[in-house]
GROMACS .gro file of C-alpha atoms in nm:
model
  170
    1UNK     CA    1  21.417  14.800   1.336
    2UNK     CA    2  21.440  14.825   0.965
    3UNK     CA    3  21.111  14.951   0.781
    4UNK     CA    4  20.874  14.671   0.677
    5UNK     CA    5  20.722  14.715   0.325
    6UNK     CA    6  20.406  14.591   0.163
    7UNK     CA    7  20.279  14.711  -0.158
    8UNK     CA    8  19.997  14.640  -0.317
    9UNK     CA    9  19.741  14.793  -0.580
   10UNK     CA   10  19.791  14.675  -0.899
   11UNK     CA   11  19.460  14.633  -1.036
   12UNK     CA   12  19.359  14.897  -1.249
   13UNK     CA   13  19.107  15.095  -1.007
   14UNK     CA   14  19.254  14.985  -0.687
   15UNK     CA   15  19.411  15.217  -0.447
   16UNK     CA   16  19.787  15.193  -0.432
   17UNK     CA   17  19.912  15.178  -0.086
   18UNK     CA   18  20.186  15.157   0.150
   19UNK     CA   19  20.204  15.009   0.456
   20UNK     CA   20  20.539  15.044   0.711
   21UNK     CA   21  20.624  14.977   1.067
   22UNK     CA   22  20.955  15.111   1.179
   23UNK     CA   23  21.135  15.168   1.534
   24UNK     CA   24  21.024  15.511   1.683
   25UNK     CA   25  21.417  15.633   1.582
   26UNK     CA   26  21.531  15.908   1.392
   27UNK     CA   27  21.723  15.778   1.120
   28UNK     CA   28  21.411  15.483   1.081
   29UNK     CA   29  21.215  15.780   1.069
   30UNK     CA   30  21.439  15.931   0.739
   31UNK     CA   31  21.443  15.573   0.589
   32UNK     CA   32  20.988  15.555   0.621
   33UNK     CA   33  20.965  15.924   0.496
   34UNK     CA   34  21.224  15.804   0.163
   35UNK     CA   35  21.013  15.491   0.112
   36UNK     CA   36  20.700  15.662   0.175
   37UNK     CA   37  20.798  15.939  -0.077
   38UNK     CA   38  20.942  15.660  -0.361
   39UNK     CA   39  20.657  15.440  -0.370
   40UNK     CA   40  20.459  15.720  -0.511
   41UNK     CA   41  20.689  15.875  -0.719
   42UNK     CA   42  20.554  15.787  -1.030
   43UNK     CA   43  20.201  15.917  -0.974
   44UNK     CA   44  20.297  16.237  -0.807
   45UNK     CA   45  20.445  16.556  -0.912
   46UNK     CA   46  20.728  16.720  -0.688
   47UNK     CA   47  20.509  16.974  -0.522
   48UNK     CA   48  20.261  16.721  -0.391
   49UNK     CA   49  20.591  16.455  -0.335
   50UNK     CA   50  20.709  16.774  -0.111
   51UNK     CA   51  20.369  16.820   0.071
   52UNK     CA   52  20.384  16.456   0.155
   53UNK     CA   53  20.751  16.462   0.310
   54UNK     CA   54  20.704  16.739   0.520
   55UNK     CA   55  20.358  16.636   0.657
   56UNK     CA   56  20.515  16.264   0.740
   57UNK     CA   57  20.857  16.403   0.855
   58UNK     CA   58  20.686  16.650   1.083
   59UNK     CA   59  20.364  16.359   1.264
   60UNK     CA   60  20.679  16.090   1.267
   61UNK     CA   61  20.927  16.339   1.407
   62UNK     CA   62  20.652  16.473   1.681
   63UNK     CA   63  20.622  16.110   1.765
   64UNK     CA   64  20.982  15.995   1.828
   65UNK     CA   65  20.978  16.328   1.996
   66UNK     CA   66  20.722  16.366   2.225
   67UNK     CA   67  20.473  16.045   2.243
   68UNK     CA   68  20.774  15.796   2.306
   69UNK     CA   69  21.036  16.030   2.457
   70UNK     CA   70  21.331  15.872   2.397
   71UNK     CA   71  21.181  15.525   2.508
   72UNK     CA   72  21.167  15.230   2.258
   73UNK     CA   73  20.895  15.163   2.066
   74UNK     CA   74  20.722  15.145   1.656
   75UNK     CA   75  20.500  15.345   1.444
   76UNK     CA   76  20.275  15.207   1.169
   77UNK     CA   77  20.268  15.424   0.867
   78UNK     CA   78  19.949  15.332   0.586
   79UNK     CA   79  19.947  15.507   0.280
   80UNK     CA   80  19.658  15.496  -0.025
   81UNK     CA   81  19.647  15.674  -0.322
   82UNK     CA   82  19.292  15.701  -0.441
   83UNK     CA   83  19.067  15.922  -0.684
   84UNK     CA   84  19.371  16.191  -0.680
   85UNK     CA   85  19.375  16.185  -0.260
   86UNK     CA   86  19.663  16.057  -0.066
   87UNK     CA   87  19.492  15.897   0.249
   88UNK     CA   88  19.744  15.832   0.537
   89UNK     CA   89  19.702  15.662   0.893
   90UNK     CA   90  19.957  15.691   1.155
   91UNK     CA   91  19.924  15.447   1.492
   92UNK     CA   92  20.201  15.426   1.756
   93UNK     CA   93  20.148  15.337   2.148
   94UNK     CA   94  20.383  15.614   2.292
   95UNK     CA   95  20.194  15.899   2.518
   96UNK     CA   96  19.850  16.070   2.445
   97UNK     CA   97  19.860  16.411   2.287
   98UNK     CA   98  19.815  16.662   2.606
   99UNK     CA   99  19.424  16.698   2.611
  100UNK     CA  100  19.335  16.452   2.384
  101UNK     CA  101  19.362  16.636   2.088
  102UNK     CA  102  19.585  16.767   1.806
  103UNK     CA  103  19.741  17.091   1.872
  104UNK     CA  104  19.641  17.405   1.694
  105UNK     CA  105  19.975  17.514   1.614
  106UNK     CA  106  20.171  17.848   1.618
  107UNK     CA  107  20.168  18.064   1.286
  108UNK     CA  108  20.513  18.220   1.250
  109UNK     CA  109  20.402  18.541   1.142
  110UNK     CA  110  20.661  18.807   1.287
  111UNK     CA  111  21.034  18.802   1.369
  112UNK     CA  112  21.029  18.707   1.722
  113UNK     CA  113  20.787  18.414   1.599
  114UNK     CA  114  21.071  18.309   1.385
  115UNK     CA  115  21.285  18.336   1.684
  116UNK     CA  116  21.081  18.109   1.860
  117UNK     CA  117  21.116  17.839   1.608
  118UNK     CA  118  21.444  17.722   1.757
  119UNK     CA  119  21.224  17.618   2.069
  120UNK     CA  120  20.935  17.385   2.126
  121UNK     CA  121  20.641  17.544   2.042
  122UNK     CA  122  20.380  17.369   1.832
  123UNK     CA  123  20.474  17.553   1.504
  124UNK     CA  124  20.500  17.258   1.313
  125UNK     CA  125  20.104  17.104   1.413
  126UNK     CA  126  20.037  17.426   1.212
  127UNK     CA  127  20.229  17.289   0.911
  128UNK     CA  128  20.067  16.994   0.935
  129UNK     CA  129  19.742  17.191   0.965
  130UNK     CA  130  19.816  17.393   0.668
  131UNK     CA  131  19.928  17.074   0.452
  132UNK     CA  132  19.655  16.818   0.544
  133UNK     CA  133  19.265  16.788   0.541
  134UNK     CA  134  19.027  16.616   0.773
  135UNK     CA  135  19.288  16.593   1.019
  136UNK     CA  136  19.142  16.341   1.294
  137UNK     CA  137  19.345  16.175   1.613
  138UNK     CA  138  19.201  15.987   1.846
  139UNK     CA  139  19.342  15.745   2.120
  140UNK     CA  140  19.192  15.404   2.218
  141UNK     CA  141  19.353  15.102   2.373
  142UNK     CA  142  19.671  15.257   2.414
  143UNK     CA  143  19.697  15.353   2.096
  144UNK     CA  144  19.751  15.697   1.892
  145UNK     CA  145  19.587  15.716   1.516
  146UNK     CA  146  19.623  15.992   1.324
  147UNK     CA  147  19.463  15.998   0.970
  148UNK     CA  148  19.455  16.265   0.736
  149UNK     CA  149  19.461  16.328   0.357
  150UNK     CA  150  19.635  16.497   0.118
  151UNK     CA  151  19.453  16.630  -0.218
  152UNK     CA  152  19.702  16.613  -0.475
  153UNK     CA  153  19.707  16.904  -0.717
  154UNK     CA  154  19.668  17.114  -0.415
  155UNK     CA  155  20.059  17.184  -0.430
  156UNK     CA  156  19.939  17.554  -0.469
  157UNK     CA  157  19.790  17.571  -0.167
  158UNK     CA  158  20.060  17.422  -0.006
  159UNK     CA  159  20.323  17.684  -0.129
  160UNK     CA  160  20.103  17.935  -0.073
  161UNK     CA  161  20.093  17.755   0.282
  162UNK     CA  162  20.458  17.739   0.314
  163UNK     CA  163  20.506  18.159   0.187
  164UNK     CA  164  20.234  18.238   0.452
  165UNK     CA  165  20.422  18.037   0.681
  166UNK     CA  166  20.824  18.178   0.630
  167UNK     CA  167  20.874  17.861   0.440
  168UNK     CA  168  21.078  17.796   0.089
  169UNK     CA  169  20.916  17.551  -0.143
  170UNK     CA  170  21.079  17.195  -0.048
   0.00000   0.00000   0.00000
């Protein structure tokens, strides 16, 4: 399923947004994250254009992953830019987060944690951890919606993030 676009936000004060749904695939994954990241091109910088990729590419990957499995299905993507905040929802109907909740995440802070991050292991919930703010899922009516935000200007933090984390600046 190809991405579906809408923009809006062009009055002056208006939030620009985003809004996608794609098929819970891979590759409509990669063609979401290159819209997402395009559409706000213009008001972002590269650190915070990075910061959004990797959040997105890591929430959409987990959910092709894990909530659907390998089974068919979509993900909604909503994206605002307002007062210097990105705010991003995420909804798909695959399979609850175990406990109801997001993971904590593994920091990979010695060599045999790098080892581990050739296996399953949660490592990149502490990515998103370290990227985002006000992280919140929550699961009604069969669905999953994740929302979180991203300060822009924080690109700092998120190298510093990213150092702390074995990471290279994207």
């Amino acid at each position: 399923m190809p991405a579906k676009n809408t923009k809006s936000g062009s009055a002056e004060h208006a939030p620009l947004r985003l809004r996608l749904r794609v098929a819970a695939e891979p590759l409509a994954v990669r063609a979401a994250l290159r819209d997402a990241v395009g559409r706000f091109t213009q008001q972002l910088g590269p650190q915070d254009a990075g910061t959004l990729e990797l959040a997105l590419a890591e929430v959409l990957n987990n959910i092709v992953e894990h909530a659907y499995a390998g089974r068919s299905g979509s993900i909604a993507l909503s994206i605002a830019l307002h007062r210097g905040m990105l705010l991003c929802l995420i909804v798909d109907r695959g399979r609850a987060m175990p406990g109801l909740t997001v993971p904590v995440g593994q920091s990979p802070t010695s060599l045999a944690a790098q080892c581990d991050l050739l296996r399953e292991g949660g490592w990149g919930w502490h990515l998103i951890r370290s990227l985002t703010q006000d992280l919140v899922y929550s699961r009604a009516g069969g669905e999953n919606r994740l929302r979180f935000r991203i300060d822009l200007g924080a690109a700092a933090d998120s190298d510093q993030a990213r150092r702390h984390s074995g990471l290279r600046s994207i």
